Coordinates of C-alpha atoms in Angstrom, one line a residue:
Chain C
X283 CA -11.8 -19.7 -7.5
X284 CA -10.8 -18.9 -4.0
X285 CA -8.3 -16.0 -4.0
X286 CA -10.6 -14.3 -6.3
X287 CA -13.8 -14.8 -3.6
X288 CA -11.4 -13.5 -0.7
X289 CA -10.4 -10.8 -4.2
X290 CA -14.0 -10.3 -4.0
X291 CA -15.0 -9.8 -0.4
X292 CA -11.3 -7.6 0.2
X293 CA -12.8 -5.0 -3.0
X294 CA -16.7 -5.2 -1.1
X295 CA -14.7 -4.0 2.4
X296 CA -12.6 -1.6 1.2
X297 CA -15.7 -0.2 -0.4
X298 CA -17.7 -0.7 2.7
X299 CA -14.5 0.9 5.1
X300 CA -14.4 4.5 2.6
X301 CA -18.1 5.2 3.5
X302 CA -17.8 3.9 7.2
X303 CA -15.1 6.1 7.9
X304 CA -16.4 9.3 5.7
X305 CA -14.8 12.0 7.5
X306 CA -12.0 10.9 7.3
X307 CA -12.0 9.7 4.3
X308 CA -13.0 13.1 2.9
X309 CA -9.8 14.6 4.1
X310 CA -7.9 11.6 2.4
X311 CA -9.3 12.5 -0.5
X312 CA -9.3 16.0 -0.3
X313 CA -5.9 16.4 0.4
X314 CA -5.5 13.4 -3.1
X315 CA -7.6 16.2 -4.6
X316 CA -5.1 19.5 -4.0
X317 CA -1.8 17.7 -4.3
X318 CA -3.0 16.2 -7.8
X319 CA -4.2 19.5 -8.7
X320 CA -0.5 20.3 -8.0
X321 CA 1.0 18.1 -9.9
X322 CA -1.0 18.5 -12.5
X323 CA -0.1 22.2 -12.7
X324 CA 3.8 21.3 -12.7
X325 CA 3.5 18.4 -15.2
X326 CA 1.9 21.0 -17.7
X327 CA 4.3 23.5 -16.6
X328 CA 7.5 21.4 -16.9
X329 CA 6.4 20.0 -20.3
X330 CA 5.1 22.9 -22.2
X331 CA 8.8 23.9 -20.5
X332 CA 10.3 20.9 -22.0
X333 CA 9.0 22.0 -25.1
X334 CA 9.9 25.2 -25.1
X335 CA 13.3 24.3 -24.9
X336 CA 13.4 21.5 -27.2
X337 CA 11.7 23.9 -30.2
X338 CA 14.3 26.4 -28.9
X339 CA 17.2 23.3 -29.3
X340 CA 15.7 23.4 -32.9
X341 CA 15.9 26.6 -34.0
X342 CA 18.8 27.8 -32.2
X343 CA 22.4 27.9 -34.6
X344 CA 25.8 28.5 -34.9
X345 CA 27.0 30.4 -37.8
X346 CA 30.7 30.4 -39.0
X347 CA 31.8 33.2 -40.6
X348 CA 34.8 32.4 -42.4
X349 CA 37.8 35.1 -43.9
X350 CA 37.8 36.2 -47.1
X351 CA 40.9 34.7 -49.0
X352 CA 39.0 30.9 -47.2
X353 CA 40.7 27.9 -50.4
X354 CA 38.5 25.2 -51.0
X355 CA 40.9 23.2 -48.9
X356 CA 40.0 24.8 -45.8
X357 CA 36.0 24.2 -46.3
X358 CA 36.5 20.8 -46.7
X359 CA 39.2 20.3 -43.9
X360 CA 36.2 22.0 -41.8
X361 CA 33.6 20.3 -43.5
X362 CA 35.4 16.6 -42.4
X363 CA 35.5 17.8 -38.6
X364 CA 32.3 19.1 -38.7
X365 CA 31.4 15.6 -39.9
X366 CA 33.1 14.0 -36.9
X367 CA 31.9 16.7 -34.2
X368 CA 30.4 15.2 -31.3
X369 CA 27.9 18.2 -30.8
X370 CA 26.7 18.8 -34.2
X371 CA 23.7 17.5 -35.6
X372 CA 24.3 19.2 -38.9
X373 CA 26.0 22.0 -40.5
X374 CA 24.6 23.8 -44.2
X375 CA 27.3 26.3 -46.5
X376 CA 25.6 29.2 -46.9
X377 CA 28.0 31.4 -49.9
X378 CA 28.7 35.2 -49.9
X379 CA 25.9 35.0 -53.0
X380 CA 23.5 33.3 -51.3
X381 CA 23.1 35.4 -48.4
X382 CA 22.9 38.4 -51.2
X383 CA 20.7 37.3 -52.7
X384 CA 18.5 36.4 -49.2
X385 CA 19.2 39.9 -48.0
X386 CA 18.3 41.4 -51.4
X387 CA 14.6 39.4 -51.0
X388 CA 14.2 40.7 -47.9
X389 CA 14.6 45.0 -47.6
X390 CA 15.6 46.9 -50.6
X391 CA 17.4 49.4 -48.8
X392 CA 19.8 46.8 -48.7
X393 CA 19.9 45.7 -52.6
X394 CA 20.8 49.2 -53.0
X395 CA 23.9 49.5 -50.6
X396 CA 25.2 46.5 -51.6
X397 CA 25.0 47.5 -55.2
X398 CA 27.7 49.4 -53.9
X399 CA 30.2 47.6 -53.4
X400 CA 31.6 46.2 -56.8
X401 CA 32.6 42.7 -55.1
X402 CA 30.3 41.4 -52.4
X403 CA 31.4 42.7 -48.9
X404 CA 29.6 39.6 -47.2
X405 CA 31.4 36.1 -46.3
X406 CA 31.5 32.8 -46.9
X407 CA 29.7 31.2 -43.9
X408 CA 28.8 27.6 -42.1
X409 CA 25.2 27.0 -40.1
X410 CA 26.0 24.8 -37.7
X411 CA 22.5 23.0 -36.0
X412 CA 23.7 21.3 -32.7
X413 CA 22.3 18.1 -31.2
X414 CA 22.6 20.0 -27.1
X415 CA 22.4 23.7 -26.3
X416 CA 23.5 23.4 -23.3
X417 CA 27.3 22.5 -25.3
X418 CA 26.6 25.4 -28.0
X419 CA 29.4 27.9 -26.2
X420 CA 31.7 24.8 -26.5
X421 CA 30.8 24.2 -29.6
X422 CA 31.2 27.1 -31.0
X423 CA 34.4 28.2 -29.3
X424 CA 36.1 25.1 -30.9
X425 CA 35.5 26.6 -34.4
X426 CA 36.5 29.7 -33.5
X427 CA 40.2 28.2 -33.4
X428 CA 40.7 27.5 -37.1
X429 CA 42.3 30.5 -38.1
X430 CA 40.0 31.2 -41.7
X431 CA 37.1 31.5 -39.1
X432 CA 36.6 35.1 -38.6
X433 CA 33.4 34.3 -36.3
X434 CA 31.2 32.3 -35.0
X435 CA 28.0 33.8 -34.2
X436 CA 24.8 31.6 -31.6
X437 CA 23.2 35.1 -29.1
X438 CA 26.3 34.2 -26.5
X439 CA 24.5 35.3 -22.8
X440 CA 20.5 35.5 -23.7
X441 CA 20.5 31.6 -24.7
X442 CA 22.3 30.4 -21.5
X443 CA 19.8 32.5 -19.3
X444 CA 16.8 31.3 -21.5
X445 CA 18.3 27.7 -20.6
X446 CA 19.4 28.5 -17.2
X447 CA 15.7 29.8 -16.3
X448 CA 13.8 26.8 -18.0
X449 CA 16.2 24.4 -16.2
X450 CA 15.1 25.6 -12.5
X451 CA 11.6 25.6 -13.1
X452 CA 11.7 22.0 -14.3
X453 CA 13.7 20.9 -11.4
X454 CA 11.8 22.7 -8.7
X455 CA 8.6 22.0 -9.9
X456 CA 9.8 18.2 -10.0
X457 CA 10.8 19.5 -6.2
X458 CA 7.2 20.2 -5.4
X459 CA 6.0 17.2 -6.5
X460 CA 7.8 15.0 -4.7
X461 CA 7.3 16.3 -2.2
X462 CA 3.3 17.0 -1.9
X463 CA 3.4 13.2 -3.2
X464 CA 5.8 12.2 -0.1
X465 CA 3.3 14.5 2.1
X466 CA 0.3 12.9 0.5
X467 CA 1.5 9.2 1.0
X468 CA 1.9 10.4 4.5
X469 CA -1.7 11.7 5.0
X470 CA -3.5 8.9 3.3
X471 CA -1.3 6.0 5.5
X472 CA -2.2 8.2 8.3
X473 CA -5.8 7.9 7.3
X474 CA -5.6 4.1 7.2
X475 CA -3.8 3.9 10.1
X476 CA -7.3 5.1 11.7
X477 CA -9.2 2.7 9.7
X478 CA -7.4 0.3 11.3
X479 CA -7.7 1.4 14.7
X480 CA -11.3 1.6 14.1
X481 CA -11.9 -1.9 12.6
X482 CA -8.9 -3.7 15.3
X483 CA -12.0 -6.5 16.3
X484 CA -12.8 -7.4 13.2
X485 CA -9.1 -7.7 12.3
X486 CA -8.4 -9.5 15.5
X487 CA -11.5 -11.8 14.4
X488 CA -10.4 -12.7 11.6
X489 CA -6.3 -14.1 12.7
X490 CA -8.3 -15.8 15.0
X491 CA -10.6 -17.9 12.6
X492 CA -7.4 -18.2 10.3
X493 CA -7.7 -15.4 8.0
X494 CA -4.0 -15.4 5.9
X495 CA -1.9 -12.5 6.2
X496 CA -2.9 -11.5 3.1
X497 CA -6.7 -11.3 3.2
X498 CA -6.0 -9.0 5.9
X499 CA -4.3 -6.8 4.1
X500 CA -6.0 -6.6 1.1
X501 CA -9.0 -4.8 2.2
X502 CA -6.5 -1.6 3.6
X503 CA -4.1 -1.8 0.8
X504 CA -7.5 -1.1 -1.7
X505 CA -9.0 1.5 0.2
X506 CA -5.9 3.3 -0.3
X507 CA -6.0 2.8 -4.0
X508 CA -9.8 3.9 -3.9
X509 CA -9.4 7.1 -1.7
X510 CA -6.3 8.0 -4.1
X511 CA -8.8 7.0 -7.5
X512 CA -11.1 9.4 -5.6
X513 CA -9.3 12.1 -5.2
X514 CA -7.7 12.0 -8.4
X515 CA -11.3 13.1 -10.3
X516 CA -11.4 16.2 -9.4
X517 CA -8.2 17.2 -10.9
X518 CA -8.8 15.0 -13.7
X519 CA -11.8 17.4 -14.7
X520 CA -9.8 20.4 -14.0
X521 CA -7.0 19.5 -16.4
X522 CA -9.1 18.5 -19.0
X523 CA -11.8 21.5 -19.0
X524 CA -8.3 24.0 -17.6
X525 CA -6.3 23.3 -19.8
X526 CA -8.2 23.3 -23.0
X527 CA -9.8 26.7 -21.9
X528 CA -6.0 27.9 -21.3
X529 CA -5.1 27.0 -25.3
X530 CA -8.1 28.4 -26.2
X531 CA -8.1 32.0 -25.0
X532 CA -3.9 32.6 -25.5
X533 CA -4.6 30.1 -28.9
X534 CA -1.9 28.4 -27.9
X535 CA 1.0 31.2 -27.0
X536 CA 2.1 32.6 -24.2
X537 CA 3.2 36.3 -23.6
X538 CA 5.2 36.3 -27.5
X539 CA 5.3 34.0 -31.1
X540 CA 8.0 31.5 -29.6
X541 CA 6.2 30.6 -26.3
X542 CA 3.8 28.1 -27.5
X543 CA 1.9 25.8 -25.1
X544 CA 1.9 22.1 -26.6
X545 CA -1.5 21.4 -27.9
X546 CA -3.9 19.5 -25.6
X547 CA -4.7 15.9 -27.2
X548 CA -3.3 13.5 -26.8
X549 CA -1.1 15.8 -23.9
X550 CA -4.1 16.2 -21.5
X551 CA -5.1 12.6 -21.8
X552 CA -1.8 11.7 -20.9
X553 CA -1.5 13.8 -17.9
X554 CA -4.7 12.5 -17.2
X555 CA -3.7 9.0 -17.1
X556 CA -0.7 10.5 -14.9
X557 CA -3.4 11.7 -12.5
X558 CA -5.0 8.4 -11.9
X559 CA -1.6 6.4 -11.7
X560 CA 0.1 8.6 -9.4
X561 CA -3.2 8.7 -7.1
X562 CA -3.7 5.1 -7.0
X563 CA 0.2 4.1 -6.3
X564 CA 0.1 6.9 -3.7
X565 CA -2.7 5.7 -2.0
X566 CA -1.8 2.1 -2.1
X567 CA 1.7 2.8 -0.9
X568 CA 0.2 4.9 1.8
X569 CA -2.0 1.6 3.2
X570 CA 1.0 0.0 2.4
X571 CA 2.6 1.6 4.8
X572 CA 0.2 1.8 7.6
X573 CA -0.6 -2.1 7.6
X574 CA 3.3 -2.9 7.4
X575 CA 3.6 -0.3 10.8
X576 CA 0.4 -0.7 12.6
X577 CA -0.7 -4.3 11.5
X578 CA 2.5 -6.7 12.4
X579 CA 1.1 -9.7 11.5
Chain J
X146 CA -4.2 -40.2 19.9
X147 CA -2.2 -37.0 21.4
X148 CA -3.7 -33.8 20.2
X149 CA -1.4 -31.4 22.3
X150 CA 1.5 -32.0 23.0
X151 CA 3.3 -29.7 25.2
X152 CA 7.3 -30.8 25.9
X153 CA 9.3 -28.5 28.8
X154 CA 7.5 -25.2 27.4
X155 CA 9.2 -22.0 28.8
X156 CA 8.0 -18.6 28.3
X157 CA 10.4 -15.5 29.1
X158 CA 9.2 -12.6 28.4
X159 CA 11.8 -9.6 27.5
X160 CA 11.4 -7.5 30.8
X161 CA 12.8 -10.8 32.4
X162 CA 9.6 -12.6 33.8
X163 CA 8.9 -16.3 33.6
X164 CA 5.1 -16.6 32.7
X165 CA 5.6 -20.6 32.2
X166 CA 8.9 -22.2 33.0
X167 CA 9.1 -26.2 32.4
X168 CA 5.8 -27.4 31.4
X169 CA 5.1 -30.4 30.4
X170 CA 1.7 -31.9 29.3
X171 CA 0.1 -33.6 26.6
X172 CA -3.7 -33.9 25.7
X173 CA -5.5 -37.1 23.5
X174 CA -8.4 -36.0 20.7
X175 CA -11.5 -35.5 22.7
X176 CA -11.1 -34.7 26.0
X177 CA -12.3 -31.7 27.5
X178 CA -9.8 -29.7 30.1
X179 CA -10.1 -27.4 32.5
X180 CA -6.7 -25.8 33.1
X181 CA -7.4 -23.2 36.3
X182 CA -4.8 -21.2 38.6
X183 CA -4.3 -18.1 39.7
X184 CA -4.5 -14.5 38.1
X185 CA -0.1 -14.2 37.0
X186 CA -0.1 -17.8 37.7
X187 CA 0.7 -18.1 33.7
X188 CA -2.7 -19.5 32.1
X189 CA -3.7 -17.1 30.0
X190 CA 0.3 -17.8 28.9
X191 CA -0.7 -21.8 27.7
X192 CA -3.2 -20.6 26.7
X193 CA -2.5 -18.5 24.6
X194 CA 0.2 -20.7 23.3
X195 CA -1.6 -22.9 22.0
X196 CA -3.5 -20.6 19.2
X197 CA -0.1 -19.3 19.4
X198 CA -0.9 -15.9 20.5
X199 CA 1.8 -16.1 22.1
X200 CA 5.7 -18.2 20.7
X201 CA 7.5 -20.5 23.2
X202 CA 10.6 -19.1 24.1
X203 CA 11.8 -22.8 24.7
X204 CA 10.6 -26.1 24.6
X205 CA 8.5 -27.6 22.0
X206 CA 4.6 -27.3 21.8
X207 CA 2.6 -28.6 18.7
X208 CA -0.7 -28.6 18.8
X209 CA -2.6 -30.8 16.2
X210 CA 0.8 -32.1 14.3
X211 CA 2.1 -28.3 14.0
X212 CA 5.3 -26.9 16.1
X213 CA 4.2 -23.7 17.5
X214 CA 7.5 -23.0 18.4
X215 CA 8.9 -23.2 15.2
X216 CA 5.7 -21.9 13.1
X217 CA 6.5 -18.0 11.3
X218 CA 4.1 -15.3 11.7
X219 CA 3.1 -15.9 8.3
X220 CA 2.1 -19.1 8.9
X221 CA 0.6 -18.7 12.0
X222 CA -3.1 -18.9 9.8
X223 CA -2.2 -22.3 9.1
X224 CA -2.7 -23.2 12.8
X225 CA -5.8 -21.1 13.4
X226 CA -7.7 -23.0 10.8
X227 CA -7.6 -26.6 13.0
X228 CA -8.7 -24.8 16.3
X229 CA -12.0 -22.2 17.2
X230 CA -10.9 -19.8 20.4
X231 CA -13.4 -18.3 23.2
X232 CA -12.7 -15.7 25.1
X233 CA -14.1 -13.9 28.3
X234 CA -15.8 -10.9 26.1
X235 CA -17.2 -12.6 23.5
X236 CA -15.2 -10.3 20.3
X237 CA -18.6 -10.2 17.7
X238 CA -18.6 -7.7 15.9
X239 CA -21.8 -5.0 17.3
X240 CA -23.0 -4.2 13.3
X241 CA -23.3 -7.9 12.0
X242 CA -26.4 -10.2 12.7
X243 CA -25.8 -13.1 14.7
X244 CA -25.8 -15.0 11.5
X245 CA -23.4 -12.8 9.5
X246 CA -21.1 -12.7 12.9
X247 CA -20.9 -16.7 12.5
X248 CA -20.6 -16.7 8.7
X249 CA -17.6 -13.9 9.2
X250 CA -15.2 -16.4 10.1
X251 CA -16.0 -18.8 6.5
X252 CA -16.2 -15.9 4.4
X253 CA -12.6 -14.5 5.6
X254 CA -11.7 -17.5 4.4
X255 CA -13.2 -17.6 1.6
X256 CA -15.6 -20.3 1.3
X257 CA -18.0 -20.0 -0.9
X258 CA -21.7 -18.7 0.1
X259 CA -23.3 -22.0 -0.9
X260 CA -21.5 -24.1 2.0
X261 CA -21.2 -21.2 4.4
X262 CA -24.9 -21.3 4.5
X263 CA -25.5 -24.4 6.3
X264 CA -22.8 -24.4 7.9
X265 CA -23.6 -21.4 9.7
X266 CA -26.9 -22.8 10.4
X267 CA -25.9 -26.0 11.7
X268 CA -23.4 -24.3 14.1
X269 CA -25.8 -21.3 15.5
X270 CA -28.6 -24.2 16.2
X271 CA -25.9 -26.4 17.7
X272 CA -25.5 -23.6 20.3
X273 CA -29.8 -22.9 20.6
X274 CA -30.1 -19.5 18.9
X275 CA -31.6 -20.7 15.6
X276 CA -34.5 -17.9 16.3
X277 CA -31.7 -15.5 16.2
X278 CA -30.7 -15.5 13.4
X279 CA -31.1 -12.0 12.2
X280 CA -30.8 -10.4 15.7
X281 CA -27.8 -7.8 16.1
X282 CA -25.2 -9.4 19.6
X283 CA -26.7 -5.7 20.8
X284 CA -30.0 -7.0 21.1
X285 CA -29.0 -10.8 22.9
X286 CA -28.1 -11.2 26.4
X287 CA -24.4 -11.5 27.7
X288 CA -24.9 -16.1 27.1
X289 CA -26.6 -15.1 24.0
X290 CA -23.5 -13.4 23.1
X291 CA -20.8 -16.2 24.2
X292 CA -23.0 -19.0 22.5
X293 CA -22.3 -16.8 18.9
X294 CA -19.0 -16.7 20.0
X295 CA -18.9 -20.4 20.4
X296 CA -20.8 -21.1 17.0
X297 CA -18.6 -19.1 15.7
X298 CA -15.6 -21.2 16.7
X299 CA -16.9 -24.3 15.5
X300 CA -18.2 -23.5 12.8
X301 CA -15.0 -24.0 10.6
X302 CA -15.0 -28.2 12.2
X303 CA -12.4 -27.4 14.4
X304 CA -10.6 -30.0 16.3
X305 CA -9.7 -28.1 19.4
X306 CA -11.8 -25.7 21.2
X307 CA -9.6 -23.3 23.6
X308 CA -11.6 -21.5 26.0
X309 CA -10.5 -18.3 28.0
X310 CA -12.3 -17.6 30.8
X311 CA -15.6 -17.9 28.3
X312 CA -18.2 -17.6 31.9
X313 CA -16.3 -14.9 33.3
X314 CA -18.8 -12.3 32.7
X315 CA -21.7 -14.3 33.2
X316 CA -24.3 -15.3 36.2
X317 CA -24.1 -18.6 37.5
X318 CA -27.1 -20.7 35.7
X319 CA -26.0 -18.5 32.4
X320 CA -22.6 -20.3 33.2
X321 CA -23.9 -23.6 33.4
X322 CA -26.4 -23.8 29.9
X323 CA -22.4 -22.6 28.3
X324 CA -21.0 -25.5 30.0
X325 CA -23.9 -28.2 28.4
X326 CA -23.5 -26.6 25.1
X327 CA -19.5 -27.0 25.4
X328 CA -20.4 -30.6 27.5
X329 CA -22.6 -31.3 24.1
X330 CA -19.7 -30.1 21.7
X331 CA -17.1 -32.2 23.4
X332 CA -19.5 -35.6 23.6
X333 CA -21.6 -35.2 20.0
X334 CA -18.7 -33.8 17.5
X335 CA -15.7 -35.3 19.6
X336 CA -14.2 -32.0 19.3
X337 CA -11.3 -31.7 22.4
X338 CA -12.4 -28.6 24.3
X339 CA -9.4 -26.6 26.8
X340 CA -11.1 -24.2 29.1
X341 CA -9.2 -21.9 31.0
X342 CA -11.4 -20.7 34.3
X343 CA -12.2 -19.1 37.5
X344 CA -15.3 -20.4 38.2
X345 CA -14.4 -23.5 41.3
X346 CA -18.5 -24.3 41.2
X347 CA -18.1 -25.0 37.4
X348 CA -15.2 -27.1 37.6
X349 CA -16.4 -28.9 40.8
X350 CA -19.7 -30.1 38.5
X351 CA -18.3 -31.0 35.4
X352 CA -15.6 -33.4 36.7
X353 CA -13.1 -33.6 34.1
X354 CA -9.7 -33.3 33.9
X355 CA -8.1 -30.5 35.5
X356 CA -4.5 -29.1 35.2
X357 CA -3.6 -26.9 37.8
X358 CA -0.7 -23.9 36.8
X359 CA 0.3 -21.8 39.6
X360 CA 3.8 -19.8 38.9
X361 CA 4.2 -21.4 35.8
X362 CA 4.7 -24.3 36.0
X363 CA 2.2 -27.4 36.0
X364 CA 1.4 -27.8 40.1
X365 CA -1.0 -31.3 39.5
X366 CA -2.4 -32.8 36.9
X367 CA -6.1 -35.0 37.4
X368 CA -8.2 -36.7 35.7
X369 CA -11.5 -36.4 36.9
X370 CA -10.4 -33.7 39.1
X371 CA -12.4 -30.7 40.8
X372 CA -11.2 -27.1 42.2
X373 CA -10.3 -28.9 45.2
X374 CA -6.8 -30.0 44.1
X375 CA -6.3 -26.6 43.6
X376 CA -6.6 -25.2 47.3
X377 CA -4.3 -28.6 48.3
X378 CA -1.8 -27.8 46.3
X379 CA -1.8 -24.2 47.4
X380 CA -2.3 -25.6 51.1
X381 CA 0.4 -27.3 50.6
X382 CA 3.4 -24.8 48.8

């Protein structure tokens, strides 16, 4: 009960303090808000980029064309090897006749052209789906080493570039978020430092009458928490309305049909949860730093 | 029964200044003791060691069974709950009323409100401020503010009341009023009182035990002493 009373008192005092030092609180809240808006943008960006990369990964395949004179034994050999290759997720054999039928379905002129040949000029092939697109070229290189493999193609160059750009975007946004979080923690820490200074007589009396260190420190930590949570309100509203608006306006596609946006729900709610957690944690960490540094008890 | 036992206590600051050197003294429960000495004599350091604002460098300072020298920072509150402290500058919270200032001490300790109210009213009554419970400190005279500080110090029924020049900011008549209250607390509640002061008249009037500290050492310790002892010690030096 006693601990509960101290806790209630700490929460009450921290609310009082937020309003008592209103201008300082507003400065901290504004800073947290700006940071969290940027954090939200980074989260939306990096998650969407991750999603697009994932989609690309699923769609990217290596098409292995086998020589015309390939034997059934050789096909079995490569199939067995594919089963044990680390980066191979799945594979599918596609005979030259299947190719021909598919091409005929797609285009009539191709049907006529293919009919000119007495023998099907296409090659038997294997379509390989990989686990990690980053090792796509390595896997293709391994498959090219077989004598009976004519070629292994996957759109060299373009894939590496796209993945490289996406990786850079993810890393860049992550680095910015970390830097902003640190700056906010520092600013909240400064606010709490000034609060501690403005309440030094109160703290001194608390120490004199025998308040435990926890009872003295707790209101300041709560104050940081409150500042963090208040600072996350606007970013949350902007995230919900902003992202839903963007999604509705673009119809879920950016530039091309390949780049799709993640559906707003429950994604936006997850981002909002992240914002509250980051806001409150940063607030508490900032105030904890100030309490440790300026409240030597 | 001993409440305070100081044995060969030293306080040497990091810059090499020795504030207290080889000080030994013991104080019984229920005593009223004046601590006198000129500015920089080590009197304040001695007082501060009693409530662990300063930690002795060497020796032992035992207050109410707690060895102050060995007390970790995080456990200081255990000592502070056994004593009350009154200062020259009152240290009241300007935005709180008399009642709230006194109650603050108990609220901080997490006492339930139904326990706080009778204790606070009793303490305020003991210092004669029953009619002013709703006044802010700015609406009180210096003497009244000091009485609020005393009420806050005794509200938790401490065994020891440490007063660091409580009459330093007050005129002689008001000071006498404060002394009457302290004397009453000492006699009626049995609270041990240690008071550092420069006020010659008060010491001479009260005829209590007087500890004289000069250059960090205990120069004299007299029962029913007076400020004259202090002066004679100075002359003999």
